[in-house]
Amino acid sequence: MHTISAKPPIFRMILIALAAVFFLSACSQEKRENEPGAEVLYERAKDALDARRYEQAIRLYQRLTTLYPFGRHAEQAQLDLAYVQYRANRGENAIATLDRFIRTYPTHPNVDYAWYLKGLVHYSDALGFLRRLFPDQIIDRDQTSVRLAFNDFQELTQRYPQSRYVADARQRMVFLRNTMAEYEISVARYYFRRGVYLGAINRAEYVIEMYPNAPAKVDALEIMTESYEALELNELAADTRQVLELNLEDTPQPEPESEGLFKKLWPFN
């Protein structure tokens, strides 16, 4: 007695699969033909960006890079997408877009801008709105973004020293360096107040070694002097105080108290 298989013959399965592939391909082609061209999408996205309609611009740039992943517009669209993500406070998305651009187009003529923008994203995250309002609280924040921003700007200045973004990046690096040094000073003072004098000395020495040109170097020498005195290491205290006095002679007069910590860290007009 013969049984009838419930499964269709193999050639029918092949035909069904081919038909499905053909149908999906036709639908995709029809949808692609109804889409505006890369140039049109790029202009629409740029108009949205110029009008500060950031969410709309993000959607249009993403649509452009998805439909037209190759070509001049696709490359520039990735940079523009990262910028608009930055302006829309989507820092993580902007960093991901920039990392992808740098990996994909390492020799692109605008790759220096990608490094600069990446630094700006981390820099903005390091400060934040509240930090700009209350600059005296900068050193109490997480330093991760500060270090990332410094590293990004450093990559730019080392890889592309002739870039037009280098001058601004270097100024921001000075501010970031001063911020990192001031953070270490705050930790050293914390140790000193609690009688952990060796910890305070180690932190102060770290500032002098890693940030020799930062204004915090004077504070580091003061902490070291007072810590040596507290430990009754009088000879070391006297030697350190002598170095401190020499540095004080070369240090400009401090800004008025009203200028705050921000002015101290950012020594530019």
PDB file of C-alpha atoms in Angstrom, residues 60-252:
ATOM      1  CA  LEU A  60      17.167  61.699   6.213  1.00  0.00           C
ATOM      2  CA  TYR A  61      20.914  61.147   6.569  1.00  0.00           C
ATOM      3  CA  GLN A  62      20.331  57.593   7.797  1.00  0.00           C
ATOM      4  CA  ARG A  63      17.990  56.955   4.889  1.00  0.00           C
ATOM      5  CA  LEU A  64      20.590  58.285   2.461  1.00  0.00           C
ATOM      6  CA  THR A  65      23.424  56.145   3.815  1.00  0.00           C
ATOM      7  CA  THR A  66      21.175  53.067   3.799  1.00  0.00           C
ATOM      8  CA  LEU A  67      19.887  53.467   0.238  1.00  0.00           C
ATOM      9  CA  TYR A  68      23.114  54.810  -1.260  1.00  0.00           C
ATOM     10  CA  PRO A  69      26.015  53.459   0.824  1.00  0.00           C
ATOM     11  CA  PHE A  70      28.654  54.417  -1.741  1.00  0.00           C
ATOM     12  CA  GLY A  71      29.658  57.649  -3.378  1.00  0.00           C
ATOM     13  CA  ARG A  72      30.448  61.239  -2.514  1.00  0.00           C
ATOM     14  CA  HIS A  73      27.130  62.026  -0.849  1.00  0.00           C
ATOM     15  CA  ALA A  74      27.217  58.908   1.327  1.00  0.00           C
ATOM     16  CA  GLU A  75      30.672  59.768   2.666  1.00  0.00           C
ATOM     17  CA  GLN A  76      29.793  63.372   3.489  1.00  0.00           C
ATOM     18  CA  ALA A  77      26.433  62.286   4.872  1.00  0.00           C
ATOM     19  CA  GLN A  78      28.149  60.215   7.542  1.00  0.00           C
ATOM     20  CA  LEU A  79      30.091  63.242   8.760  1.00  0.00           C
ATOM     21  CA  ASP A  80      26.962  65.389   8.664  1.00  0.00           C
ATOM     22  CA  LEU A  81      25.017  62.679  10.473  1.00  0.00           C
ATOM     23  CA  ALA A  82      27.616  62.617  13.253  1.00  0.00           C
ATOM     24  CA  TYR A  83      27.446  66.393  13.560  1.00  0.00           C
ATOM     25  CA  VAL A  84      23.667  66.493  13.778  1.00  0.00           C
ATOM     26  CA  GLN A  85      23.710  63.653  16.319  1.00  0.00           C
ATOM     27  CA  TYR A  86      26.131  65.747  18.354  1.00  0.00           C
ATOM     28  CA  ARG A  87      23.855  68.796  18.130  1.00  0.00           C
ATOM     29  CA  ALA A  88      20.852  66.652  19.077  1.00  0.00           C
ATOM     30  CA  ASN A  89      22.663  65.506  22.259  1.00  0.00           C
ATOM     31  CA  ARG A  90      23.087  61.966  20.980  1.00  0.00           C
ATOM     32  CA  GLY A  91      26.726  61.720  21.917  1.00  0.00           C
ATOM     33  CA  GLU A  92      27.034  57.937  21.890  1.00  0.00           C
ATOM     34  CA  ASN A  93      25.459  57.730  18.433  1.00  0.00           C
ATOM     35  CA  ALA A  94      27.767  60.459  17.143  1.00  0.00           C
ATOM     36  CA  ILE A  95      30.854  58.650  18.448  1.00  0.00           C
ATOM     37  CA  ALA A  96      29.704  55.382  16.841  1.00  0.00           C
ATOM     38  CA  THR A  97      29.148  57.150  13.503  1.00  0.00           C
ATOM     39  CA  LEU A  98      32.555  58.847  13.655  1.00  0.00           C
ATOM     40  CA  ASP A  99      34.368  55.637  14.588  1.00  0.00           C
ATOM     41  CA  ARG A 100      32.718  53.908  11.635  1.00  0.00           C
ATOM     42  CA  PHE A 101      33.722  56.754   9.307  1.00  0.00           C
ATOM     43  CA  ILE A 102      37.344  56.732  10.516  1.00  0.00           C
ATOM     44  CA  ARG A 103      37.565  52.951  10.042  1.00  0.00           C
ATOM     45  CA  THR A 104      35.929  53.023   6.607  1.00  0.00           C
ATOM     46  CA  TYR A 105      37.644  56.111   5.181  1.00  0.00           C
ATOM     47  CA  PRO A 106      41.026  56.423   6.941  1.00  0.00           C
ATOM     48  CA  THR A 107      42.464  58.478   4.057  1.00  0.00           C
ATOM     49  CA  HIS A 108      39.426  60.688   3.477  1.00  0.00           C
ATOM     50  CA  PRO A 109      40.390  64.382   3.071  1.00  0.00           C
ATOM     51  CA  ASN A 110      38.032  65.292   5.934  1.00  0.00           C
ATOM     52  CA  VAL A 111      39.081  62.583   8.368  1.00  0.00           C
ATOM     53  CA  ASP A 112      40.818  65.271  10.462  1.00  0.00           C
ATOM     54  CA  TYR A 113      37.401  66.822  11.010  1.00  0.00           C
ATOM     55  CA  ALA A 114      36.109  63.440  12.164  1.00  0.00           C
ATOM     56  CA  TRP A 115      38.782  63.328  14.891  1.00  0.00           C
ATOM     57  CA  TYR A 116      38.069  66.944  15.834  1.00  0.00           C
ATOM     58  CA  LEU A 117      34.319  66.358  16.060  1.00  0.00           C
ATOM     59  CA  LYS A 118      34.900  63.216  18.096  1.00  0.00           C
ATOM     60  CA  GLY A 119      36.914  65.320  20.541  1.00  0.00           C
ATOM     61  CA  LEU A 120      34.144  67.914  20.673  1.00  0.00           C
ATOM     62  CA  VAL A 121      31.551  65.257  21.507  1.00  0.00           C
ATOM     63  CA  HIS A 122      33.595  63.982  24.433  1.00  0.00           C
ATOM     64  CA  TYR A 123      34.490  67.545  25.419  1.00  0.00           C
ATOM     65  CA  SER A 124      30.830  68.549  25.540  1.00  0.00           C
ATOM     66  CA  ASP A 125      30.018  65.464  27.559  1.00  0.00           C
ATOM     67  CA  ALA A 126      32.846  66.291  29.962  1.00  0.00           C
ATOM     68  CA  LEU A 127      31.500  69.748  30.695  1.00  0.00           C
ATOM     69  CA  GLY A 128      27.755  69.560  30.254  1.00  0.00           C
ATOM     70  CA  PHE A 129      25.319  72.365  30.813  1.00  0.00           C
ATOM     71  CA  LEU A 130      25.552  72.323  34.595  1.00  0.00           C
ATOM     72  CA  ARG A 131      29.330  72.403  34.501  1.00  0.00           C
ATOM     73  CA  ARG A 132      29.238  75.535  32.394  1.00  0.00           C
ATOM     74  CA  LEU A 133      26.877  77.105  34.915  1.00  0.00           C
ATOM     75  CA  PHE A 134      28.839  75.879  37.937  1.00  0.00           C
ATOM     76  CA  PRO A 135      32.466  75.587  36.798  1.00  0.00           C
ATOM     77  CA  ASP A 136      33.758  75.157  40.347  1.00  0.00           C
ATOM     78  CA  GLN A 137      32.208  71.681  40.336  1.00  0.00           C
ATOM     79  CA  ILE A 138      34.132  70.442  37.287  1.00  0.00           C
ATOM     80  CA  ILE A 139      36.780  68.622  39.287  1.00  0.00           C
ATOM     81  CA  ASP A 140      34.174  66.683  41.249  1.00  0.00           C
ATOM     82  CA  ARG A 141      32.888  64.933  38.115  1.00  0.00           C
ATOM     83  CA  ASP A 142      33.887  61.742  36.376  1.00  0.00           C
ATOM     84  CA  GLN A 143      37.087  62.321  34.431  1.00  0.00           C
ATOM     85  CA  THR A 144      36.528  59.642  31.765  1.00  0.00           C
ATOM     86  CA  SER A 145      35.132  62.007  29.140  1.00  0.00           C
ATOM     87  CA  VAL A 146      37.848  64.542  29.933  1.00  0.00           C
ATOM     88  CA  ARG A 147      40.554  61.988  29.159  1.00  0.00           C
ATOM     89  CA  LEU A 148      38.764  60.740  26.046  1.00  0.00           C
ATOM     90  CA  ALA A 149      38.427  64.283  24.703  1.00  0.00           C
ATOM     91  CA  PHE A 150      42.102  64.978  25.404  1.00  0.00           C
ATOM     92  CA  ASN A 151      43.120  61.770  23.603  1.00  0.00           C
ATOM     93  CA  ASP A 152      40.944  62.590  20.576  1.00  0.00           C
ATOM     94  CA  PHE A 153      42.403  66.080  20.229  1.00  0.00           C
ATOM     95  CA  GLN A 154      45.888  64.660  20.728  1.00  0.00           C
ATOM     96  CA  GLU A 155      45.299  62.165  17.896  1.00  0.00           C
ATOM     97  CA  LEU A 156      44.243  65.052  15.665  1.00  0.00           C
ATOM     98  CA  THR A 157      47.288  67.187  16.450  1.00  0.00           C
ATOM     99  CA  GLN A 158      49.710  64.295  15.992  1.00  0.00           C
ATOM    100  CA  ARG A 159      48.190  62.780  12.865  1.00  0.00           C
ATOM    101  CA  TYR A 160      47.236  65.998  11.083  1.00  0.00           C
ATOM    102  CA  PRO A 161      49.443  68.826  12.393  1.00  0.00           C
ATOM    103  CA  GLN A 162      48.534  71.035   9.417  1.00  0.00           C
ATOM    104  CA  SER A 163      44.785  70.724   9.968  1.00  0.00           C
ATOM    105  CA  ARG A 164      42.850  73.946  10.428  1.00  0.00           C
ATOM    106  CA  TYR A 165      41.266  72.429  13.552  1.00  0.00           C
ATOM    107  CA  VAL A 166      44.581  71.972  15.369  1.00  0.00           C
ATOM    108  CA  ALA A 167      44.778  75.471  16.898  1.00  0.00           C
ATOM    109  CA  ASP A 168      41.391  75.148  18.575  1.00  0.00           C
ATOM    110  CA  ALA A 169      42.103  71.561  19.616  1.00  0.00           C
ATOM    111  CA  ARG A 170      45.329  72.612  21.334  1.00  0.00           C
ATOM    112  CA  GLN A 171      43.570  75.286  23.347  1.00  0.00           C
ATOM    113  CA  ARG A 172      40.968  72.778  24.454  1.00  0.00           C
ATOM    114  CA  MET A 173      43.744  70.345  25.348  1.00  0.00           C
ATOM    115  CA  VAL A 174      45.269  72.973  27.671  1.00  0.00           C
ATOM    116  CA  PHE A 175      41.926  73.352  29.417  1.00  0.00           C
ATOM    117  CA  LEU A 176      41.495  69.581  29.671  1.00  0.00           C
ATOM    118  CA  ARG A 177      45.041  69.146  30.956  1.00  0.00           C
ATOM    119  CA  ASN A 178      44.453  71.799  33.620  1.00  0.00           C
ATOM    120  CA  THR A 179      41.169  70.137  34.569  1.00  0.00           C
ATOM    121  CA  MET A 180      42.814  66.726  34.994  1.00  0.00           C
ATOM    122  CA  ALA A 181      45.600  68.270  37.069  1.00  0.00           C
ATOM    123  CA  GLU A 182      43.111  70.118  39.255  1.00  0.00           C
ATOM    124  CA  TYR A 183      41.233  66.883  39.841  1.00  0.00           C
ATOM    125  CA  GLU A 184      44.419  65.225  41.096  1.00  0.00           C
ATOM    126  CA  ILE A 185      44.973  68.193  43.421  1.00  0.00           C
ATOM    127  CA  SER A 186      41.477  67.782  44.845  1.00  0.00           C
ATOM    128  CA  VAL A 187      42.285  64.135  45.607  1.00  0.00           C
ATOM    129  CA  ALA A 188      45.621  65.099  47.182  1.00  0.00           C
ATOM    130  CA  ARG A 189      43.878  67.626  49.419  1.00  0.00           C
ATOM    131  CA  TYR A 190      41.337  64.989  50.393  1.00  0.00           C
ATOM    132  CA  TYR A 191      44.168  62.716  51.560  1.00  0.00           C
ATOM    133  CA  PHE A 192      45.892  65.574  53.376  1.00  0.00           C
ATOM    134  CA  ARG A 193      42.761  66.553  55.321  1.00  0.00           C
ATOM    135  CA  ARG A 194      42.451  62.968  56.522  1.00  0.00           C
ATOM    136  CA  GLY A 195      46.063  62.668  57.554  1.00  0.00           C
ATOM    137  CA  VAL A 196      47.060  60.326  54.721  1.00  0.00           C
ATOM    138  CA  TYR A 197      50.157  62.363  53.998  1.00  0.00           C
ATOM    139  CA  LEU A 198      51.989  59.816  51.862  1.00  0.00           C
ATOM    140  CA  GLY A 199      48.908  59.533  49.656  1.00  0.00           C
ATOM    141  CA  ALA A 200      48.801  63.314  49.348  1.00  0.00           C
ATOM    142  CA  ILE A 201      52.500  63.431  48.422  1.00  0.00           C
ATOM    143  CA  ASN A 202      52.081  60.724  45.779  1.00  0.00           C
ATOM    144  CA  ARG A 203      49.172  62.545  44.146  1.00  0.00           C
ATOM    145  CA  ALA A 204      51.033  65.845  44.213  1.00  0.00           C
ATOM    146  CA  GLU A 205      54.133  64.256  42.667  1.00  0.00           C
ATOM    147  CA  TYR A 206      51.928  62.763  39.954  1.00  0.00           C
ATOM    148  CA  VAL A 207      50.659  66.239  39.049  1.00  0.00           C
ATOM    149  CA  ILE A 208      54.200  67.613  38.778  1.00  0.00           C
ATOM    150  CA  GLU A 209      55.324  64.659  36.656  1.00  0.00           C
ATOM    151  CA  MET A 210      52.321  64.423  34.330  1.00  0.00           C
ATOM    152  CA  TYR A 211      51.208  68.071  34.132  1.00  0.00           C
ATOM    153  CA  PRO A 212      54.377  70.156  34.630  1.00  0.00           C
ATOM    154  CA  ASN A 213      52.947  73.196  32.832  1.00  0.00           C
ATOM    155  CA  ALA A 214      49.577  73.229  34.587  1.00  0.00           C
ATOM    156  CA  PRO A 215      48.793  75.957  37.147  1.00  0.00           C
ATOM    157  CA  ALA A 216      48.081  73.156  39.644  1.00  0.00           C
ATOM    158  CA  LYS A 217      51.821  72.498  39.885  1.00  0.00           C
ATOM    159  CA  VAL A 218      52.076  75.277  42.504  1.00  0.00           C
ATOM    160  CA  ASP A 219      49.280  73.691  44.524  1.00  0.00           C
ATOM    161  CA  ALA A 220      51.059  70.337  44.281  1.00  0.00           C
ATOM    162  CA  LEU A 221      54.268  71.808  45.716  1.00  0.00           C
ATOM    163  CA  GLU A 222      52.320  73.405  48.550  1.00  0.00           C
ATOM    164  CA  ILE A 223      50.683  70.104  49.428  1.00  0.00           C
ATOM    165  CA  MET A 224      53.999  68.306  49.324  1.00  0.00           C
ATOM    166  CA  THR A 225      55.621  70.907  51.580  1.00  0.00           C
ATOM    167  CA  GLU A 226      52.841  70.748  54.161  1.00  0.00           C
ATOM    168  CA  SER A 227      52.757  66.948  54.043  1.00  0.00           C
ATOM    169  CA  TYR A 228      56.514  66.677  54.630  1.00  0.00           C
ATOM    170  CA  GLU A 229      56.165  69.093  57.540  1.00  0.00           C
ATOM    171  CA  ALA A 230      53.337  67.014  58.997  1.00  0.00           C
ATOM    172  CA  LEU A 231      55.563  63.937  58.730  1.00  0.00           C
ATOM    173  CA  GLU A 232      58.415  65.921  60.337  1.00  0.00           C
ATOM    174  CA  LEU A 233      60.596  65.353  57.293  1.00  0.00           C
ATOM    175  CA  ASN A 234      62.055  68.810  57.691  1.00  0.00           C
ATOM    176  CA  GLU A 235      64.840  68.570  55.125  1.00  0.00           C
ATOM    177  CA  LEU A 236      62.459  67.439  52.382  1.00  0.00           C
ATOM    178  CA  ALA A 237      59.984  70.106  53.447  1.00  0.00           C
ATOM    179  CA  ALA A 238      62.652  72.832  53.217  1.00  0.00           C
ATOM    180  CA  ASP A 239      63.837  71.670  49.782  1.00  0.00           C
ATOM    181  CA  THR A 240      60.277  71.518  48.456  1.00  0.00           C
ATOM    182  CA  ARG A 241      59.447  74.943  49.857  1.00  0.00           C
ATOM    183  CA  GLN A 242      62.461  76.384  48.076  1.00  0.00           C
ATOM    184  CA  VAL A 243      61.224  74.933  44.781  1.00  0.00           C
ATOM    185  CA  LEU A 244      57.759  76.287  45.559  1.00  0.00           C
ATOM    186  CA  GLU A 245      59.094  79.805  46.123  1.00  0.00           C
ATOM    187  CA  LEU A 246      60.973  79.711  42.827  1.00  0.00           C
ATOM    188  CA  ASN A 247      57.782  78.670  41.030  1.00  0.00           C
ATOM    189  CA  LEU A 248      55.786  81.401  42.762  1.00  0.00           C
ATOM    190  CA  GLU A 249      58.199  84.003  41.397  1.00  0.00           C
ATOM    191  CA  ASP A 250      57.474  82.801  37.860  1.00  0.00           C
ATOM    192  CA  THR A 251      53.718  82.474  38.365  1.00  0.00           C
ATOM    193  CA  PRO A 252      51.439  85.356  37.268  1.00  0.00           C
TER     194      PRO A 252
END
